[in-house]
XYZ file of C-alpha atoms in Angstrom:
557
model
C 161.249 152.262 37.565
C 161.618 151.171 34.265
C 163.012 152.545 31.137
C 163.347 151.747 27.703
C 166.466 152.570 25.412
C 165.268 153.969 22.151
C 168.050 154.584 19.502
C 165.682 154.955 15.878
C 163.622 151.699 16.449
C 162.173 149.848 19.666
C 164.651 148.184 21.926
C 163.756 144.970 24.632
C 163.189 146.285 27.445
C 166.341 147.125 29.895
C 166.489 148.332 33.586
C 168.828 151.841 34.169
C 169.097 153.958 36.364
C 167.512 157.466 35.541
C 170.937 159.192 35.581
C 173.206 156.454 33.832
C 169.860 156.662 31.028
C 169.893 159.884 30.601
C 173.711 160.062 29.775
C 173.764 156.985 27.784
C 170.841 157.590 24.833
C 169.070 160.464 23.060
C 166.034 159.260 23.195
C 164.474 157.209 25.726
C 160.590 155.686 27.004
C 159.658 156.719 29.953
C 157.134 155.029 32.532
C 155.530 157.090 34.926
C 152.202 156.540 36.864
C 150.392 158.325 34.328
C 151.216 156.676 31.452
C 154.562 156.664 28.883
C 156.408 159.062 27.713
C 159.064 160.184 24.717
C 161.993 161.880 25.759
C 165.081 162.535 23.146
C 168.466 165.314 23.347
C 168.709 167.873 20.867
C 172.078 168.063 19.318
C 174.128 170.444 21.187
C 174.193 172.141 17.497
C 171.123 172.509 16.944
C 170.001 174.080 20.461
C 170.567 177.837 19.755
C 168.011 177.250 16.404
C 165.099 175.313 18.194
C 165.497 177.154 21.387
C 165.484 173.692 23.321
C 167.898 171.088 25.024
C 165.236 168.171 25.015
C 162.116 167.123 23.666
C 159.330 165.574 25.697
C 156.103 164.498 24.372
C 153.222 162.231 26.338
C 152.366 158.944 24.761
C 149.101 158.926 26.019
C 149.390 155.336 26.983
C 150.160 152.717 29.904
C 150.457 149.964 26.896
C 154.304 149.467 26.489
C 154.321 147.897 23.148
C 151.554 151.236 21.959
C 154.494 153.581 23.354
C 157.133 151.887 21.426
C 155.099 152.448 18.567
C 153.958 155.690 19.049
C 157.809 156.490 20.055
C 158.887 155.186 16.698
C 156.660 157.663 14.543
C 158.430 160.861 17.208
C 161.635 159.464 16.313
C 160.810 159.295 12.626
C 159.408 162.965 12.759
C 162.234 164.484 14.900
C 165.323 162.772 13.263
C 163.715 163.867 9.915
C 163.758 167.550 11.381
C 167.366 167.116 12.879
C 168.806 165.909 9.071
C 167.046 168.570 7.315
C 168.968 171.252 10.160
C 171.897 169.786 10.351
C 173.242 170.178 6.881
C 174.022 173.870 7.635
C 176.802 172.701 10.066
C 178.213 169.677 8.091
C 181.900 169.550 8.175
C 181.867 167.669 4.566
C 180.452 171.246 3.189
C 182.887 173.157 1.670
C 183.303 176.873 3.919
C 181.832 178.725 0.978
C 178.432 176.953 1.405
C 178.432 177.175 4.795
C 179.142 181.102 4.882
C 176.003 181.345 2.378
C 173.298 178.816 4.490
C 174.236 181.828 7.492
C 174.003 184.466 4.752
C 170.571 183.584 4.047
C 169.500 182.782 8.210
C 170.284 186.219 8.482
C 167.943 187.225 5.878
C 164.813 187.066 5.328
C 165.035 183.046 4.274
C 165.357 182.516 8.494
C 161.465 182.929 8.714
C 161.371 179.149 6.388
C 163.816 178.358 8.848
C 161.791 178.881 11.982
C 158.413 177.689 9.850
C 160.171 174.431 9.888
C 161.074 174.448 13.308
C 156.891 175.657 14.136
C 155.666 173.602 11.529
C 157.693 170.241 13.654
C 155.769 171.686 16.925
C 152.583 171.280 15.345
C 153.248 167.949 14.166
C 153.498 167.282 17.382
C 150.485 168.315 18.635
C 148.414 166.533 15.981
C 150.595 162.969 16.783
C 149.646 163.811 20.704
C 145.852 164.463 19.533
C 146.066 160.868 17.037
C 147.021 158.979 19.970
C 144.143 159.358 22.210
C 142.118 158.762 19.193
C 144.295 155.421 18.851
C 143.787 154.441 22.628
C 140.395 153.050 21.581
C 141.188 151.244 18.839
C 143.877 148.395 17.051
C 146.940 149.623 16.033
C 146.252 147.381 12.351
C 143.571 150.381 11.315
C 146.382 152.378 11.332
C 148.358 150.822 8.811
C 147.362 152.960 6.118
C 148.626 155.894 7.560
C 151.743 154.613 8.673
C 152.668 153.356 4.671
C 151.910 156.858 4.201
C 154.407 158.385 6.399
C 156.939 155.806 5.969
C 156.072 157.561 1.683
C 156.260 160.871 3.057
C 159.973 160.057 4.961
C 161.085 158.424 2.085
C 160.269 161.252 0.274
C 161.789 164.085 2.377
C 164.857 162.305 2.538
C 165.247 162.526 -1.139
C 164.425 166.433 -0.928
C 167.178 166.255 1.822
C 169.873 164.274 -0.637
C 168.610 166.683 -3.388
C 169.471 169.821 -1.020
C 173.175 168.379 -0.181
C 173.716 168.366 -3.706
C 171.994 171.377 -4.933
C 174.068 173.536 -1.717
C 177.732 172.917 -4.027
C 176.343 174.272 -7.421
C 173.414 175.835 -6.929
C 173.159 179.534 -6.344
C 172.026 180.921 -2.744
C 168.588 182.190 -4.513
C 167.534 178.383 -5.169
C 167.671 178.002 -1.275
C 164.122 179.216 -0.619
C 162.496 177.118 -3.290
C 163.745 174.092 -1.956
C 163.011 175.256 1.909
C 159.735 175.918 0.610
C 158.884 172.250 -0.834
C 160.403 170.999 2.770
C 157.454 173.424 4.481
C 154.704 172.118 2.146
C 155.999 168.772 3.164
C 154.949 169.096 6.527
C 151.751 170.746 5.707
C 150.510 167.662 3.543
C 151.197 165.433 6.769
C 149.073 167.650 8.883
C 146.073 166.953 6.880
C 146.361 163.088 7.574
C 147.705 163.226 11.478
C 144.436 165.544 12.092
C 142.150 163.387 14.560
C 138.789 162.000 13.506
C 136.193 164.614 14.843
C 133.787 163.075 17.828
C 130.381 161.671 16.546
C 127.460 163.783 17.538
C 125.600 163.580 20.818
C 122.908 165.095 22.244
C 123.516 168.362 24.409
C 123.241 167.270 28.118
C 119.713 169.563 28.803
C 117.952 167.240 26.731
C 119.775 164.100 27.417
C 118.734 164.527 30.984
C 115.603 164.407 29.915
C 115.593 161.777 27.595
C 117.393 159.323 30.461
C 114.412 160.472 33.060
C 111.994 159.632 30.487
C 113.442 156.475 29.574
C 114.195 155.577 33.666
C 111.301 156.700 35.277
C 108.293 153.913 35.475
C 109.059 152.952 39.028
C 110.259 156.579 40.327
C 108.927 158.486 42.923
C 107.814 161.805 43.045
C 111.123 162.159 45.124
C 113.419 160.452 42.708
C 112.012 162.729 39.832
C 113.098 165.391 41.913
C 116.550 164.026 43.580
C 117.894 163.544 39.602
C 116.670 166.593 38.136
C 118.245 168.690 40.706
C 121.660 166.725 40.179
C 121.641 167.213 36.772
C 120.440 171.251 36.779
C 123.651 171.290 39.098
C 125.847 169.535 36.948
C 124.992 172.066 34.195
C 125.302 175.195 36.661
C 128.957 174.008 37.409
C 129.828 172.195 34.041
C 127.758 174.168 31.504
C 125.626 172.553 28.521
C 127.095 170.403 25.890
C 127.543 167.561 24.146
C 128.019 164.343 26.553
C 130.105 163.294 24.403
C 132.514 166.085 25.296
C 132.460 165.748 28.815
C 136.008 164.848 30.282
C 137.038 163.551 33.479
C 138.379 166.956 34.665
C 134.299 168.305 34.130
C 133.455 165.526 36.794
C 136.817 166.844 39.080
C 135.318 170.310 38.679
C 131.635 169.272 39.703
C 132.976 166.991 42.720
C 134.670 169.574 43.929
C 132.139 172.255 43.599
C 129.634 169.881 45.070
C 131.788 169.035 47.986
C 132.054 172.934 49.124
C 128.339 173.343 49.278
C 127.084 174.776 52.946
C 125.412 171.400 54.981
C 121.853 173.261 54.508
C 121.923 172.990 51.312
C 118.283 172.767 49.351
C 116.648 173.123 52.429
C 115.059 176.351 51.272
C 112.710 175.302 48.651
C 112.636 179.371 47.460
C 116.754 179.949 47.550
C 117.245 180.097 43.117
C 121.283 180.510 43.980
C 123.657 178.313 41.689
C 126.219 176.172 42.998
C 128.927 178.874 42.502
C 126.974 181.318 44.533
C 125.988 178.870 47.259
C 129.733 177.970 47.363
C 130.997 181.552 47.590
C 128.218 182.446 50.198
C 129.459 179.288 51.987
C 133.574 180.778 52.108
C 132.018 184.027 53.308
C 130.971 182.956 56.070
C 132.586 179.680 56.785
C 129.503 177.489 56.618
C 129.940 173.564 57.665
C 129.978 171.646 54.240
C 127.471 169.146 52.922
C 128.583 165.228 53.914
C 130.832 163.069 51.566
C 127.778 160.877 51.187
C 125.591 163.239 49.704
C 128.301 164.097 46.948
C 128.295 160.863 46.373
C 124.797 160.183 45.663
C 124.884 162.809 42.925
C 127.920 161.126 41.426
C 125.733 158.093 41.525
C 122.543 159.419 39.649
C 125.771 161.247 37.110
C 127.100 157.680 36.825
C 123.282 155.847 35.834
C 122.670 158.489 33.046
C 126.541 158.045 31.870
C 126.297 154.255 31.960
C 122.889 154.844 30.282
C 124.056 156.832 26.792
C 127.697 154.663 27.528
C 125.163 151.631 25.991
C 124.099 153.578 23.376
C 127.580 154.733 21.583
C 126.897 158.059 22.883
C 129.449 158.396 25.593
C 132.756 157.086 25.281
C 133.685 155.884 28.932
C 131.639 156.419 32.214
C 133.788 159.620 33.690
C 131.868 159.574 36.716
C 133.077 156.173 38.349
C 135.927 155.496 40.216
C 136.081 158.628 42.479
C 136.573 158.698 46.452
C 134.305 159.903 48.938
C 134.571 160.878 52.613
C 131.393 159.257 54.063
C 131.888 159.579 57.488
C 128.979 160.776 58.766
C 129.584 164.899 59.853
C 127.690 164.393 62.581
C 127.515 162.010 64.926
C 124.108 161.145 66.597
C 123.931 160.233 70.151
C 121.210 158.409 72.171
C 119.404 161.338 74.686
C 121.315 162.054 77.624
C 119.029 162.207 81.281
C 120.201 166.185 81.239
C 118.645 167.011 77.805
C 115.578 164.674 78.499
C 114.817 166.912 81.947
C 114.695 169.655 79.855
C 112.627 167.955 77.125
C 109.798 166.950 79.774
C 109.924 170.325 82.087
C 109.637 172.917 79.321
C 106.442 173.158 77.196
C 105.458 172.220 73.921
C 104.577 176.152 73.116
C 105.033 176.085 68.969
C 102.648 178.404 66.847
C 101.514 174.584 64.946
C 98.358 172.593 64.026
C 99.638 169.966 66.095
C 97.839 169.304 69.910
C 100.072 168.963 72.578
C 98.744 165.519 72.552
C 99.650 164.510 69.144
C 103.233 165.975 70.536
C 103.490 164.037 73.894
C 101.946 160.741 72.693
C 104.353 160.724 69.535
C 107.356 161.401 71.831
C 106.072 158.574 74.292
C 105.378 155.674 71.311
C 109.449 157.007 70.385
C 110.591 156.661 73.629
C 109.644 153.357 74.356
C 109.252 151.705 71.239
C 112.550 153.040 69.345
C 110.460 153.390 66.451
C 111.019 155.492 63.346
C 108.909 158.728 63.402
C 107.567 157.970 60.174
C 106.348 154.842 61.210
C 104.769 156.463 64.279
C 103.172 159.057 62.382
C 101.678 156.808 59.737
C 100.275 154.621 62.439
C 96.450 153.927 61.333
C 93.489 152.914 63.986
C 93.953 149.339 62.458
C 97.577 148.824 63.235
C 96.698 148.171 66.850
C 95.585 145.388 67.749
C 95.815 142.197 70.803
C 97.683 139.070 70.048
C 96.892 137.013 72.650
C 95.611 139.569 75.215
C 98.511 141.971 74.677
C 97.852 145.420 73.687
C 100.269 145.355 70.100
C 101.096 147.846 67.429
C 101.713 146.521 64.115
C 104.194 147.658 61.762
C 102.748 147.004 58.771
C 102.596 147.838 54.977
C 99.701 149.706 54.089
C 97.834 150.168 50.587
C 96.647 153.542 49.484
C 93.381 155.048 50.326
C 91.001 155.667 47.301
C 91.624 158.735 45.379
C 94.805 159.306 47.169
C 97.979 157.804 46.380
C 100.453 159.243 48.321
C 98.960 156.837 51.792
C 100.570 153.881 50.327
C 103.502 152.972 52.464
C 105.859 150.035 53.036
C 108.043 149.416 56.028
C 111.269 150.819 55.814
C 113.246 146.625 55.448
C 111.175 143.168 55.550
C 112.528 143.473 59.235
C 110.905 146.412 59.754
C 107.474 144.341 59.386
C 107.051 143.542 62.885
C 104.679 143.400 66.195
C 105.674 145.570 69.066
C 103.650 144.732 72.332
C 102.967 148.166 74.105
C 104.703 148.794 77.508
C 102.921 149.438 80.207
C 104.456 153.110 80.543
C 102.739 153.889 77.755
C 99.282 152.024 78.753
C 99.278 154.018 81.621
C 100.055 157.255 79.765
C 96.577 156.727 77.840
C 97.777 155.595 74.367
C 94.929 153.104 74.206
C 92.253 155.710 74.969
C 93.936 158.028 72.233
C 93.497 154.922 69.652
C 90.096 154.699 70.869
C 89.078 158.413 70.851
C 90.371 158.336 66.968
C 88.515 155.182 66.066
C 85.229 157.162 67.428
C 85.571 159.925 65.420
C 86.545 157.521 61.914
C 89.890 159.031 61.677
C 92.354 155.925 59.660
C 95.006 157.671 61.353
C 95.615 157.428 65.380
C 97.512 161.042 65.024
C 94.586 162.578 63.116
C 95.567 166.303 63.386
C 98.839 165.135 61.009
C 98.410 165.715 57.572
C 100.510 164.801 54.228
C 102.741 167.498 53.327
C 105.921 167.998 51.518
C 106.819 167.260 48.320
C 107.574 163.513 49.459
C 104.022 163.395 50.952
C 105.607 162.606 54.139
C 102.973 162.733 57.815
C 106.214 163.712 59.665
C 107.003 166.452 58.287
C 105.516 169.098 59.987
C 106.162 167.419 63.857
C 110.041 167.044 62.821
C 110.479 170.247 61.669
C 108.317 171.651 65.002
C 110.475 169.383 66.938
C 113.323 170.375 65.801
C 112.686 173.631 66.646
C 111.776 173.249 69.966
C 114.702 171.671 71.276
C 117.135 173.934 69.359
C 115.405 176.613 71.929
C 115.864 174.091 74.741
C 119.936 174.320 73.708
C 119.613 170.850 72.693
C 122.792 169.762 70.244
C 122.195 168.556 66.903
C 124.011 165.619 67.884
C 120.661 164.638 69.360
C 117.397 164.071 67.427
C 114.271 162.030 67.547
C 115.698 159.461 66.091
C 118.119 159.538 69.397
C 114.984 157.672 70.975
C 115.919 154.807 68.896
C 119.555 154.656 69.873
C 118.431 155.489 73.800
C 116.045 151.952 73.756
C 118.895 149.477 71.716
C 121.198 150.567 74.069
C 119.434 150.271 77.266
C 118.163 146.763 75.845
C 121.300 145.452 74.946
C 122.941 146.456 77.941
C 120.407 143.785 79.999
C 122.666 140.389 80.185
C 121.035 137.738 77.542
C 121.234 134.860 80.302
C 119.882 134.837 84.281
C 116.716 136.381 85.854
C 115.147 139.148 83.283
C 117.243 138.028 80.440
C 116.679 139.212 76.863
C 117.984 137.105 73.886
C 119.235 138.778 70.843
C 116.966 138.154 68.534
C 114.159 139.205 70.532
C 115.647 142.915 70.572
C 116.485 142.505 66.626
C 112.725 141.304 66.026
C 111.466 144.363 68.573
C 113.706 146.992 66.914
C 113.251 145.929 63.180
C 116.677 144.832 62.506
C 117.843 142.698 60.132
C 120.142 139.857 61.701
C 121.266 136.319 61.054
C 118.290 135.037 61.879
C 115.886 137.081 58.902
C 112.890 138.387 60.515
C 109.494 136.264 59.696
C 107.423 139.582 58.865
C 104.237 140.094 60.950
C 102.298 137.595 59.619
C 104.256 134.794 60.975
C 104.701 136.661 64.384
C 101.483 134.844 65.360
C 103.002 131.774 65.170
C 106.297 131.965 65.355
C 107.295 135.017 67.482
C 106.622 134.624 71.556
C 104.703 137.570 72.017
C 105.199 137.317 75.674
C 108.927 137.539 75.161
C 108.280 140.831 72.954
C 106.194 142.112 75.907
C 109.146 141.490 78.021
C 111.289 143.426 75.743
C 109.045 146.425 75.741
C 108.807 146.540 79.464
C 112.444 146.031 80.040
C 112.475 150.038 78.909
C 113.572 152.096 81.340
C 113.778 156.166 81.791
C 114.767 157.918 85.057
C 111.589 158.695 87.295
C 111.324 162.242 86.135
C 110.393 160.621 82.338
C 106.630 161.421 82.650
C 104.775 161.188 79.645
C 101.927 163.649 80.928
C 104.066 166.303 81.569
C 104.602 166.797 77.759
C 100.955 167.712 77.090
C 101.391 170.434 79.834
């Protein structure tokens, strides 16, 4: 570590050892992680008056040539307070002078004496406060100032001269008047050391609103949503104020908060509890906490809004970057195991729901051997399925909105996700083809025409995932496994079949069957036609296998 000698002015820089340092100057730069700091000895003499054996004051700085500046002025301002103390113990005083100067600490005069002492502590303070005002700015605006303290020193160490003399022929009543002009002394420097007040922001309520307004041409019903709830839970943990006043430790304060919320967290659309509640609820009863990811997120929308005003002059840095986040995933999602899909296909669909047992098994099936996402599934329409070159294919396509409703516009999840997936024959023989049929009959756009839009996010799978989820949670099914588990259950059993040899399945064939992105980009599903082998995807889909007891007509049972 380094350290810097300091003995009235800046010295070059010089490497000690903290001990050898410390016994060798009075005042002395210190470097620590945070920043530089001033440290200087009181004079053993002086101790019992200022009630300290050291001073220590923060620099509020990492810059070394700031510090030695900043140390200069503390040097000025202490060794001015040291010379106007130290007369009372001055061996060139004659012993009649000295026995008055205690006289008079003993009387009422040792209030000026401690006022000095006070008035040197807040001096302080205001030099700590001028610094972080200085961090943002040259140290050549300051010049001004700094003639006028190098005035004011000049100055008091006249009065100081002027009190030497005045101590051998004045009488002890005089004493006061002169103690006095000291103390107004350090009131005048106050005025100028006082920090610049912040400019004016807006109060964050209607900042908020200002960014969304400002943000929001391309935002979804769900992003209106997402940020207004991170911001009414910024202000539930952080209060309503300026932005401008915001510090780093309100953003400490709201991470942590946010990271002891319980994992269910906003599920309950009706639960009005504030984060402090939720988080005291949560110790009650030892809830799991929400993921490291989802903290993040709200740091993320914190950080747009920040970096948003940051443009404007309104903010002075963006206190919202640069934090950690544990995103490993809390739990971990496994493929479906042959014990939990036995008890999957021998217990019953029996849910008080809208949705048909059939909607139910044939969703389940199109999962299980397709891996697809059960959005995608459920957002299937009549006109998605189609045959490319006599093969029975669903297309994963985007879709514009019906008229008069806006929510059925959809895009696939990547450009990947665009894609033909031929139809296994497990699922042929199931009756999926007769279900598209039976739906195209009755002029349904939707092969799963008992789903309907629902949610704030307008999703079709909302009501089978949360029926779903139910179900298997009374099966004793973990939450480890999900229907998205049908998607891990068909890339694994694909990529576990050798690329090369009788049966083989190359890479890219899975990647293009899946939705993946990989080296090779996906083509989309226009140029399947022509450029993906839709024989090869039909091999892919039929290389699916489930144990014999996987029967998909045993779900609508």
């Amino acid at each position: 570590m380094i350290y810097n000698g300091f003995s009235g002015y800046p010295q070059p820089e010089t490497r000690f050892c903290y001990t050898g340092l410390l016994h060798q100057s009075n005042a002395v730069l210190i470097r620590r992680p945070s920043g530089y700091s001033y440290r200087q000895k009181i004079p053993h003499n002086l101790r019992p008056a200022i009630g300290k054996r050291e001073i220590w004051v923060t620099l509020e700085t990492n810059s070394h040539s700031l510090a030695k500046s900043r140390g200069c002025a503390i040097f000025c301002l202490t060794d001015k307070l040291f010379g106007l103390l130290k007369f009372m113990d001055d061996n060139e005083l004659c012993q009649d002078a000295n026995d008055i100067i205690r006289e008079d600490l003993r009387s009422p005069h040792k209030s000026l004496f401690d006022g000095i002492i006070r008035r040197y502590e807040i001096e302080l303070a205001s030099l700590r406060s001028q610094f972080k005002v200085m961090n943002a700015e040259h140290l050549l605006a300051r010049v001004e100032q700094q003639d006028r303290f190098s005035k004011f020193v000049e100055q008091a160490k006249q009065d100081v001269a002027s009190l030497h003399d005045m101590m051998k022929n004045t009488p002890k009543s005089k004493i006061a008047e002169h103690m006095e002009a000291i103390n107004r002394r350090f009131q005048s420097i106050e005025e100028w050391t006082r920090p610049k007040e912040p400019e004016k922001s807006p109060l964050f309520s209607d900042a908020s609103e200002a960014f969304i307004l400002a943000s929001s041409k391309e935002w979804k019903d769900s992003d209106f949503r997402s940020y207004r709830n991170t911001f009414k839970r910024f202000m539930e943990v952080c209060g309503d104020k300026e932005i401008r006043l915001y510090t780093g430790a309100d953003a400490g304060d709201f991470k942590e908060m946010m990271e002891k919320l319980p994992d269910n967290y906003g599920r309950n659309k009706t639960d009005i509890r504030t984060v402090p509640q939720l988080v005291r609820d949560a110790d009650r009863q030892n809830l799991r906490r929400v993921s490291g990811k989802s903290v993040k997120n709200h740091f993320s929308k914190m950080s747009s809004m920040w970096k948003y005003f940051g443009q404007r002059d309104l903010t002075d840095k963006n206190i919202f970057t640069g934090w950690d986040f544990d995103t490993r995933r809390k739990i971990r999602r496994v493929r479906w195991s042959d014990e939990y899909l036995r008890l999957l296909i021998d217990n019953p669909f029996d849910i008080a729901t809208s949705i048909s047992k059939e909607t139910y098994a044939y969703i389940v099936a199109v999962g299980s051997y397709t891996g697809m996402r059960l959005e995608e599934i459920c957002r299937l329409r009549c006109q998605d399925i189609v045959t490319i070159r006599g093969i029975p294919c669903i297309v994963v396509q985007d879709h514009e909105e019906l008229e008069g409703q806006p929510w059925t516009k959809w895009s696939a999840k990547t450009e990947a996700g665009t894609r033909v997936i031929p139809i296994a024959e497990k699922l042929i023989e199931a009756g999926f083809l007769e279900l598209v049929e039976k739906s195209r009959r009755n002029r349904s756009q939707y092969v799963f025409s008992d789903l309907k839009f629902s949610g704030k996010d307008k999703k079709r799978s909302g009501l089978f995932q949360r029926n779903f989820s139910t179900h298997k949670t009374r099966l004793k099914i973990p939450p480890t496994t999900v229907f998205h588990s049908f998607r891990h259950y068909v890339s694994t059993k694909l990529r576990n079949i050798h690329e090369h040899g009788e049966g083989g399945l190359r890479e890219i064939w899975l990647d293009d069957f899946l939705g993946h992105e990989s080296e090779n980009k996906s083509v989309g599903a226009i140029d399947y036609f022509d450029e993906v082998d839709v024989e090869n995807l039909k091999k892919v889909a039929d290389a699916v296998r489930y144990p014999d007891f996987w029967d998909i007509k045993k779900l609508m049972q």
